[in-house]
Tab-separated table of C-alpha atoms in Angstrom:
chain	number	residue	atom	x	y	z
A	1	UNK	CA	-44.392	30.703	-23.927
A	2	UNK	CA	-40.548	30.436	-25.035
A	3	UNK	CA	-39.992	30.990	-28.706
A	4	UNK	CA	-38.287	28.167	-30.582
A	5	UNK	CA	-36.118	28.290	-33.502
A	6	UNK	CA	-35.756	25.617	-36.213
A	7	UNK	CA	-32.348	25.095	-37.609
A	8	UNK	CA	-30.499	22.535	-39.848
A	9	UNK	CA	-28.758	19.837	-37.781
A	10	UNK	CA	-25.672	20.107	-39.844
A	11	UNK	CA	-25.357	23.948	-38.991
A	12	UNK	CA	-26.289	23.698	-35.237
A	13	UNK	CA	-22.758	24.536	-34.162
A	14	UNK	CA	-22.531	27.516	-36.470
A	15	UNK	CA	-25.929	28.782	-35.256
A	16	UNK	CA	-24.981	28.411	-31.634
A	17	UNK	CA	-21.758	30.383	-32.267
A	18	UNK	CA	-23.599	32.869	-34.286
A	19	UNK	CA	-26.282	33.523	-31.633
A	20	UNK	CA	-23.554	33.730	-28.934
A	21	UNK	CA	-21.793	36.765	-30.715
A	22	UNK	CA	-25.088	38.340	-31.978
A	23	UNK	CA	-25.063	42.056	-30.358
A	24	UNK	CA	-27.868	43.000	-28.137
A	25	UNK	CA	-29.900	46.124	-28.902
A	26	UNK	CA	-28.382	47.886	-25.894
A	27	UNK	CA	-24.760	47.283	-26.851
A	28	UNK	CA	-22.721	47.592	-30.002
A	29	UNK	CA	-20.332	44.914	-31.245
A	30	UNK	CA	-18.147	45.165	-34.254
A	31	UNK	CA	-19.473	43.034	-37.143
A	32	UNK	CA	-16.052	41.529	-37.780
A	33	UNK	CA	-16.559	38.510	-35.473
A	34	UNK	CA	-19.824	37.611	-37.405
A	35	UNK	CA	-17.785	37.658	-40.728
A	36	UNK	CA	-15.034	35.428	-39.129
A	37	UNK	CA	-17.769	32.918	-37.782
A	38	UNK	CA	-19.333	32.653	-41.220
A	39	UNK	CA	-15.920	32.265	-42.841
A	40	UNK	CA	-15.125	29.310	-40.549
A	41	UNK	CA	-18.521	27.667	-40.247
A	42	UNK	CA	-19.830	28.074	-43.929
A	43	UNK	CA	-23.223	26.752	-44.871
A	44	UNK	CA	-22.828	23.559	-46.758
A	45	UNK	CA	-25.150	22.612	-49.642
A	46	UNK	CA	-25.590	19.316	-48.363
A	47	UNK	CA	-27.218	20.828	-45.174
A	48	UNK	CA	-30.606	21.000	-47.027
A	49	UNK	CA	-30.608	17.145	-46.999
A	50	UNK	CA	-30.155	16.998	-43.233
A	51	UNK	CA	-33.104	16.651	-40.969
A	52	UNK	CA	-34.317	19.786	-39.380
A	53	UNK	CA	-34.357	19.830	-35.602
A	54	UNK	CA	-36.208	22.304	-33.452
A	55	UNK	CA	-34.090	23.588	-30.444
A	56	UNK	CA	-34.899	25.876	-27.755
A	57	UNK	CA	-33.745	29.434	-28.173
A	58	UNK	CA	-31.677	29.130	-24.839
A	59	UNK	CA	-30.108	25.859	-26.141
A	60	UNK	CA	-28.331	27.882	-28.867
A	61	UNK	CA	-26.193	29.444	-26.317
A	62	UNK	CA	-24.709	26.054	-25.210
A	63	UNK	CA	-21.183	25.173	-26.119
A	64	UNK	CA	-20.540	23.205	-29.342
A	65	UNK	CA	-19.780	19.844	-27.322
A	66	UNK	CA	-23.100	20.158	-25.558
A	67	UNK	CA	-24.948	20.901	-28.699
A	68	UNK	CA	-23.455	17.845	-30.303
A	69	UNK	CA	-24.498	15.759	-27.324
A	70	UNK	CA	-28.002	16.963	-27.588
A	71	UNK	CA	-28.278	16.143	-31.233
A	72	UNK	CA	-26.961	12.579	-30.684
A	73	UNK	CA	-30.202	10.557	-30.510
A	74	UNK	CA	-28.558	7.309	-29.479
A	75	UNK	CA	-30.087	5.743	-26.316
A	76	UNK	CA	-27.920	5.630	-23.141
A	77	UNK	CA	-26.029	2.518	-22.519
A	78	UNK	CA	-28.061	0.300	-20.038
A	79	UNK	CA	-26.310	-1.574	-17.301
A	80	UNK	CA	-25.375	-5.063	-18.493
A	81	UNK	CA	-27.801	-7.619	-16.868
A	82	UNK	CA	-25.317	-10.335	-17.621
A	83	UNK	CA	-22.481	-8.729	-15.793
A	84	UNK	CA	-24.718	-8.336	-12.722
A	85	UNK	CA	-25.854	-11.780	-12.815
A	86	UNK	CA	-22.373	-13.137	-13.045
A	87	UNK	CA	-21.459	-10.951	-9.973
A	88	UNK	CA	-24.363	-12.739	-8.242
A	89	UNK	CA	-23.045	-16.147	-9.326
A	90	UNK	CA	-19.448	-15.471	-7.907
A	91	UNK	CA	-20.983	-14.180	-4.744
A	92	UNK	CA	-22.968	-17.410	-4.368
A	93	UNK	CA	-20.078	-19.612	-5.033
A	94	UNK	CA	-17.843	-17.561	-2.419
A	95	UNK	CA	-20.542	-17.846	0.202
A	96	UNK	CA	-20.900	-21.571	-0.449
A	97	UNK	CA	-17.078	-22.227	-0.249
A	98	UNK	CA	-16.742	-20.194	2.992
A	99	UNK	CA	-19.644	-22.015	4.535
A	100	UNK	CA	-18.109	-25.432	3.498
A	101	UNK	CA	-14.719	-24.502	4.991
A	102	UNK	CA	-16.425	-23.226	8.190
A	103	UNK	CA	-18.168	-26.526	8.802
A	104	UNK	CA	-15.155	-28.551	7.793
A	105	UNK	CA	-12.892	-26.467	10.216
A	106	UNK	CA	-15.448	-27.023	12.963
A	107	UNK	CA	-15.446	-30.639	12.464
A	108	UNK	CA	-11.730	-31.041	12.213
A	109	UNK	CA	-11.191	-28.948	15.424
A	110	UNK	CA	-13.634	-31.336	17.248
A	111	UNK	CA	-11.527	-34.286	15.899
A	112	UNK	CA	-8.361	-32.715	17.264
A	113	UNK	CA	-9.943	-32.315	20.624
A	114	UNK	CA	-11.044	-35.914	20.453
A	115	UNK	CA	-7.419	-37.087	19.871
A	116	UNK	CA	-6.007	-35.023	22.608
A	117	UNK	CA	-8.639	-36.298	25.131
A	118	UNK	CA	-8.402	-39.890	24.231
A	119	UNK	CA	-4.708	-40.415	23.372
A	120	UNK	CA	-3.208	-37.467	25.099
A	121	UNK	CA	-4.669	-38.316	28.547
A	122	UNK	CA	-3.538	-41.965	27.931
A	123	UNK	CA	-0.030	-40.807	27.289
A	124	UNK	CA	0.145	-38.622	30.442
A	125	UNK	CA	-1.071	-41.528	32.560
A	126	UNK	CA	1.234	-43.845	30.738
A	127	UNK	CA	-1.666	-46.062	29.744
A	128	UNK	CA	-0.581	-47.210	26.368
A	129	UNK	CA	-3.066	-50.001	26.292
A	130	UNK	CA	-5.748	-47.328	25.825
A	131	UNK	CA	-4.695	-47.207	22.193
A	132	UNK	CA	-6.397	-50.469	21.735
A	133	UNK	CA	-9.845	-49.001	22.790
A	134	UNK	CA	-10.319	-47.776	19.259
A	135	UNK	CA	-7.462	-48.948	17.187
A	136	UNK	CA	-7.092	-52.673	17.104
A	137	UNK	CA	-3.480	-53.832	17.923
A	138	UNK	CA	-2.601	-50.103	18.489
A	139	UNK	CA	-0.220	-51.154	21.265
A	140	UNK	CA	1.679	-54.261	21.184
A	141	UNK	CA	4.002	-55.084	24.237
A	142	UNK	CA	7.498	-55.487	23.080
A	143	UNK	CA	6.957	-53.938	19.506
A	144	UNK	CA	8.815	-50.752	20.150
A	145	UNK	CA	9.029	-49.711	16.603
A	146	UNK	CA	5.421	-50.331	15.853
A	147	UNK	CA	4.327	-48.585	18.950
A	148	UNK	CA	6.418	-45.567	18.274
A	149	UNK	CA	4.979	-45.454	14.789
A	150	UNK	CA	1.529	-45.408	16.160
A	151	UNK	CA	2.390	-42.678	18.573
A	152	UNK	CA	4.009	-40.574	15.941
A	153	UNK	CA	1.098	-41.082	13.666
A	154	UNK	CA	-1.389	-39.748	16.134
A	155	UNK	CA	0.750	-36.727	16.965
A	156	UNK	CA	1.353	-35.863	13.273
A	157	UNK	CA	-2.415	-36.187	12.689
A	158	UNK	CA	-2.903	-33.367	15.261
A	159	UNK	CA	-0.275	-31.172	13.728
A	160	UNK	CA	-1.412	-31.791	10.160
A	161	UNK	CA	-5.016	-30.949	11.073
A	162	UNK	CA	-4.299	-27.725	12.670
A	163	UNK	CA	-1.514	-26.664	10.321
A	164	UNK	CA	-3.660	-27.259	7.200
A	165	UNK	CA	-6.475	-25.135	8.592
A	166	UNK	CA	-4.109	-22.364	9.327
A	167	UNK	CA	-2.690	-22.454	5.876
A	168	UNK	CA	-6.077	-21.691	4.371
A	169	UNK	CA	-6.800	-18.666	6.317
A	170	UNK	CA	-6.302	-15.800	3.897
A	171	UNK	CA	-5.672	-13.247	6.662
A	172	UNK	CA	-2.696	-15.149	8.083
A	173	UNK	CA	-1.285	-15.709	4.690
A	174	UNK	CA	-1.429	-11.892	3.763
A	175	UNK	CA	-0.320	-10.526	7.113
A	176	UNK	CA	2.305	-13.187	8.108
A	177	UNK	CA	3.715	-14.537	4.889
A	178	UNK	CA	6.940	-15.585	6.546
A	179	UNK	CA	4.894	-17.724	9.044
A	180	UNK	CA	2.830	-19.027	6.144
A	181	UNK	CA	5.861	-20.318	4.320
A	182	UNK	CA	7.396	-22.041	7.448
A	183	UNK	CA	4.066	-23.520	8.389
A	184	UNK	CA	3.692	-24.880	5.002
A	185	UNK	CA	7.248	-26.427	5.177
A	186	UNK	CA	6.264	-28.051	8.510
A	187	UNK	CA	2.978	-29.119	7.115
A	188	UNK	CA	4.422	-30.821	4.013
A	189	UNK	CA	7.046	-32.512	6.111
A	190	UNK	CA	4.525	-33.960	8.641
A	191	UNK	CA	2.160	-34.951	5.777
A	192	UNK	CA	5.004	-36.978	4.068
A	193	UNK	CA	6.069	-38.605	7.453
A	194	UNK	CA	2.400	-39.508	8.060
A	195	UNK	CA	2.259	-41.321	4.625
A	196	UNK	CA	5.402	-43.358	5.349
A	197	UNK	CA	4.089	-44.225	8.831
A	198	UNK	CA	0.542	-45.188	7.499
A	199	UNK	CA	2.126	-47.300	4.814
A	200	UNK	CA	4.253	-49.043	7.443
A	201	UNK	CA	1.294	-49.683	9.678
A	202	UNK	CA	-0.750	-51.155	6.785
A	203	UNK	CA	1.762	-53.368	4.966
A	204	UNK	CA	4.538	-54.074	7.520
A	205	UNK	CA	2.948	-54.218	10.892
A	206	UNK	CA	-0.568	-55.272	9.805
A	207	UNK	CA	-3.378	-56.336	12.096
A	208	UNK	CA	-5.510	-53.390	11.333
A	209	UNK	CA	-9.269	-53.571	10.438
A	210	UNK	CA	-10.517	-53.917	6.988
A	211	UNK	CA	-9.433	-55.967	4.020
A	212	UNK	CA	-7.042	-55.767	1.017
A	213	UNK	CA	-9.278	-53.198	-0.863
A	214	UNK	CA	-9.229	-50.853	2.114
A	215	UNK	CA	-5.370	-51.240	2.321
A	216	UNK	CA	-5.224	-50.348	-1.335
A	217	UNK	CA	-7.445	-47.411	-0.782
A	218	UNK	CA	-5.075	-46.233	1.981
A	219	UNK	CA	-2.077	-46.651	-0.316
A	220	UNK	CA	-3.824	-44.826	-3.065
A	221	UNK	CA	-4.345	-41.950	-0.717
A	222	UNK	CA	-0.772	-41.851	0.365
A	223	UNK	CA	0.428	-41.708	-3.207
A	224	UNK	CA	-1.904	-38.821	-4.062
A	225	UNK	CA	-0.788	-36.996	-0.920
A	226	UNK	CA	2.807	-37.139	-1.946
A	227	UNK	CA	2.082	-36.217	-5.453
A	228	UNK	CA	0.073	-33.136	-4.442
A	229	UNK	CA	2.697	-32.140	-1.846
A	230	UNK	CA	5.477	-32.373	-4.463
A	231	UNK	CA	3.602	-30.242	-6.948
A	232	UNK	CA	2.651	-27.582	-4.444
A	233	UNK	CA	6.301	-27.369	-3.380
A	234	UNK	CA	7.458	-27.262	-6.959
A	235	UNK	CA	5.292	-24.331	-7.861
A	236	UNK	CA	6.049	-22.424	-4.764
A	237	UNK	CA	9.727	-22.580	-5.410
A	238	UNK	CA	9.120	-21.481	-8.880
A	239	UNK	CA	6.994	-18.477	-7.715
A	240	UNK	CA	4.059	-19.614	-9.474
A	241	UNK	CA	1.677	-18.661	-6.627
A	242	UNK	CA	-1.613	-19.193	-8.398
A	243	UNK	CA	-0.829	-22.688	-9.458
A	244	UNK	CA	0.757	-23.360	-6.080
A	245	UNK	CA	-2.433	-22.474	-4.183
A	246	UNK	CA	-4.470	-24.877	-6.441
A	247	UNK	CA	-2.227	-27.746	-5.580
A	248	UNK	CA	-2.127	-26.787	-1.930
A	249	UNK	CA	-5.801	-27.099	-1.937
A	250	UNK	CA	-5.671	-30.492	-3.530
A	251	UNK	CA	-3.080	-31.468	-0.854
A	252	UNK	CA	-5.520	-30.272	1.933
A	253	UNK	CA	-8.218	-32.399	0.588
A	254	UNK	CA	-6.088	-35.412	0.002
A	255	UNK	CA	-4.553	-35.125	3.487
A	256	UNK	CA	-7.830	-35.143	5.131
A	257	UNK	CA	-8.969	-38.448	3.390
A	258	UNK	CA	-9.153	-40.378	6.680
A	259	UNK	CA	-11.332	-37.531	8.207
A	260	UNK	CA	-13.592	-37.751	5.289
A	261	UNK	CA	-13.745	-41.530	5.594
A	262	UNK	CA	-15.044	-41.144	9.193
A	263	UNK	CA	-17.503	-38.390	8.483
A	264	UNK	CA	-18.773	-40.123	5.321
A	265	UNK	CA	-19.268	-43.437	7.285
A	266	UNK	CA	-21.225	-41.814	10.032
A	267	UNK	CA	-23.470	-39.894	7.348
A	268	UNK	CA	-24.125	-43.209	5.611
A	269	UNK	CA	-25.120	-44.760	8.998
A	270	UNK	CA	-27.509	-42.084	9.858
A	271	UNK	CA	-28.899	-41.951	6.321
A	272	UNK	CA	-29.757	-45.571	6.523
A	273	UNK	CA	-30.521	-45.873	10.252
A	274	UNK	CA	-27.710	-48.436	10.724
A	275	UNK	CA	-24.940	-50.112	8.863
A	276	UNK	CA	-25.822	-51.036	5.286
A	277	UNK	CA	-23.484	-52.436	2.776
A	278	UNK	CA	-20.859	-53.684	5.201
A	279	UNK	CA	-20.330	-55.992	8.259
A	280	UNK	CA	-19.615	-53.830	11.441
A	281	UNK	CA	-17.989	-56.735	13.165
A	282	UNK	CA	-15.344	-57.451	10.511
A	283	UNK	CA	-15.416	-54.012	9.018
A	284	UNK	CA	-15.609	-55.170	5.603
A	285	UNK	CA	-18.047	-54.953	2.779
A	286	UNK	CA	-18.711	-53.314	-0.676
A	287	UNK	CA	-19.592	-49.777	0.731
A	288	UNK	CA	-16.341	-49.655	2.838
A	289	UNK	CA	-14.372	-50.580	-0.357
A	290	UNK	CA	-16.197	-47.838	-2.162
A	291	UNK	CA	-15.577	-45.288	0.631
A	292	UNK	CA	-11.920	-46.149	0.695
A	293	UNK	CA	-11.389	-44.507	-2.629
A	294	UNK	CA	-14.341	-42.032	-2.487
A	295	UNK	CA	-13.109	-40.334	0.666
A	296	UNK	CA	-10.360	-38.804	-1.565
A	297	UNK	CA	-11.688	-38.881	-4.993
A	298	UNK	CA	-15.024	-37.170	-4.244
A	299	UNK	CA	-13.420	-34.156	-2.424
A	300	UNK	CA	-10.778	-33.740	-5.233
A	301	UNK	CA	-13.583	-33.877	-7.902
A	302	UNK	CA	-15.625	-31.222	-6.159
A	303	UNK	CA	-12.653	-29.084	-5.720
A	304	UNK	CA	-11.856	-29.193	-9.348
A	305	UNK	CA	-15.380	-28.237	-10.233
A	306	UNK	CA	-15.099	-25.285	-7.752
A	307	UNK	CA	-11.698	-24.041	-9.293
A	308	UNK	CA	-13.074	-24.287	-12.926
A	309	UNK	CA	-16.351	-22.531	-12.002
A	310	UNK	CA	-14.418	-19.749	-10.133
A	311	UNK	CA	-11.951	-19.057	-12.807
A	312	UNK	CA	-13.629	-19.705	-16.119
A	313	UNK	CA	-17.292	-20.612	-15.198
A	314	UNK	CA	-20.431	-18.772	-16.228
A	315	UNK	CA	-23.226	-17.889	-14.070
A	316	UNK	CA	-25.238	-21.140	-14.438
A	317	UNK	CA	-22.109	-23.161	-13.715
A	318	UNK	CA	-21.128	-21.121	-10.642
A	319	UNK	CA	-24.673	-21.429	-9.239
A	320	UNK	CA	-24.713	-25.101	-9.916
A	321	UNK	CA	-21.332	-25.696	-8.081
A	322	UNK	CA	-22.581	-23.435	-5.217
A	323	UNK	CA	-25.753	-25.542	-4.843
A	324	UNK	CA	-23.668	-28.736	-4.846
A	325	UNK	CA	-21.330	-27.226	-2.148
A	326	UNK	CA	-24.355	-26.348	-0.134
A	327	UNK	CA	-25.819	-30.057	-0.399
A	328	UNK	CA	-22.283	-31.451	0.459
A	329	UNK	CA	-21.905	-29.036	3.389
A	330	UNK	CA	-25.208	-30.298	4.852
A	331	UNK	CA	-24.250	-33.785	4.456
A	332	UNK	CA	-20.742	-33.129	5.969
A	333	UNK	CA	-22.371	-31.518	8.987
A	334	UNK	CA	-24.641	-34.436	9.443
A	335	UNK	CA	-21.595	-36.759	9.350
A	336	UNK	CA	-19.700	-34.758	11.794
A	337	UNK	CA	-22.665	-34.821	14.202
A	338	UNK	CA	-22.856	-38.486	13.845
A	339	UNK	CA	-19.062	-38.848	14.499
A	340	UNK	CA	-19.196	-36.629	17.569
A	341	UNK	CA	-22.154	-38.503	19.083
A	342	UNK	CA	-21.569	-42.078	17.944
A	343	UNK	CA	-17.799	-42.265	17.875
A	344	UNK	CA	-15.824	-39.488	19.591
A	345	UNK	CA	-17.909	-38.789	22.848
A	346	UNK	CA	-18.486	-42.470	23.930
A	347	UNK	CA	-14.724	-43.079	23.613
A	348	UNK	CA	-13.615	-40.255	25.781
A	349	UNK	CA	-16.204	-40.659	28.420
């Protein structure tokens, strides 16, 4: 059994140094080092008031720093549970956002395919009357400005949908910043042109489905699109990239208001097993009035919750927003399925 030596806690460094320079029986060491050691590490009177600690004999040969660490009886710092939980909250929020974007991108790409198959083939055949298959008064013989506006509106819808998705891909933004900037300029220009064309179709040409409330909803959407585009451009020119990205996300949501309208309408029809709250013949009713404003306000509200939870939210907030995104993603996927099966495939066949 190893022999232990009890020393005063206050004189542990002196004892360690003293033991380290003590001569062994088989060798001779001059006694001067011991005198020097006792000179620089004197025994203090207050040492008798310090607790006595028993150290192993071998531990007295440890350096002073190691001896001090051994005498420190404070427990080691445990890993913060809160920080790990917050990391899990951020991970859940990120997975929910990526899942939402993946489903939305799939639905929008299907919408682009639908537009190209329906209107692109009609344009190649010169069958302009095919515009009236889905859009009432889409083609009016002799109305050259109105017909060109409709064609431009459809073409810009394809460019905006594809350009908006490209802008949100981080790999493209990081590896091709010049392309990202030019694509953003083209995207904003097309968005502004689409707003003007849409307002012309609603208030000048007329003849479209819906009532005054739906026209007001379209106008409200156009105003928000122009506002978000202007703010995104302003902060991009000022090199305020973080704020620019937030307004660019708001612009993406606002610019897809018409797409959200279609998806939300089909989700509502599938949920209620038929049209509820509106007349499918006249395409009017309280639900369509509500949806004309909710198709842009609801996505913007969810986006604001996401941005706040991502930047300043705590773990419960992040998890709540992630769960909300998960529910909305399922609802959006249901609406996309309904639009593909109930609207797009029947019209292109």
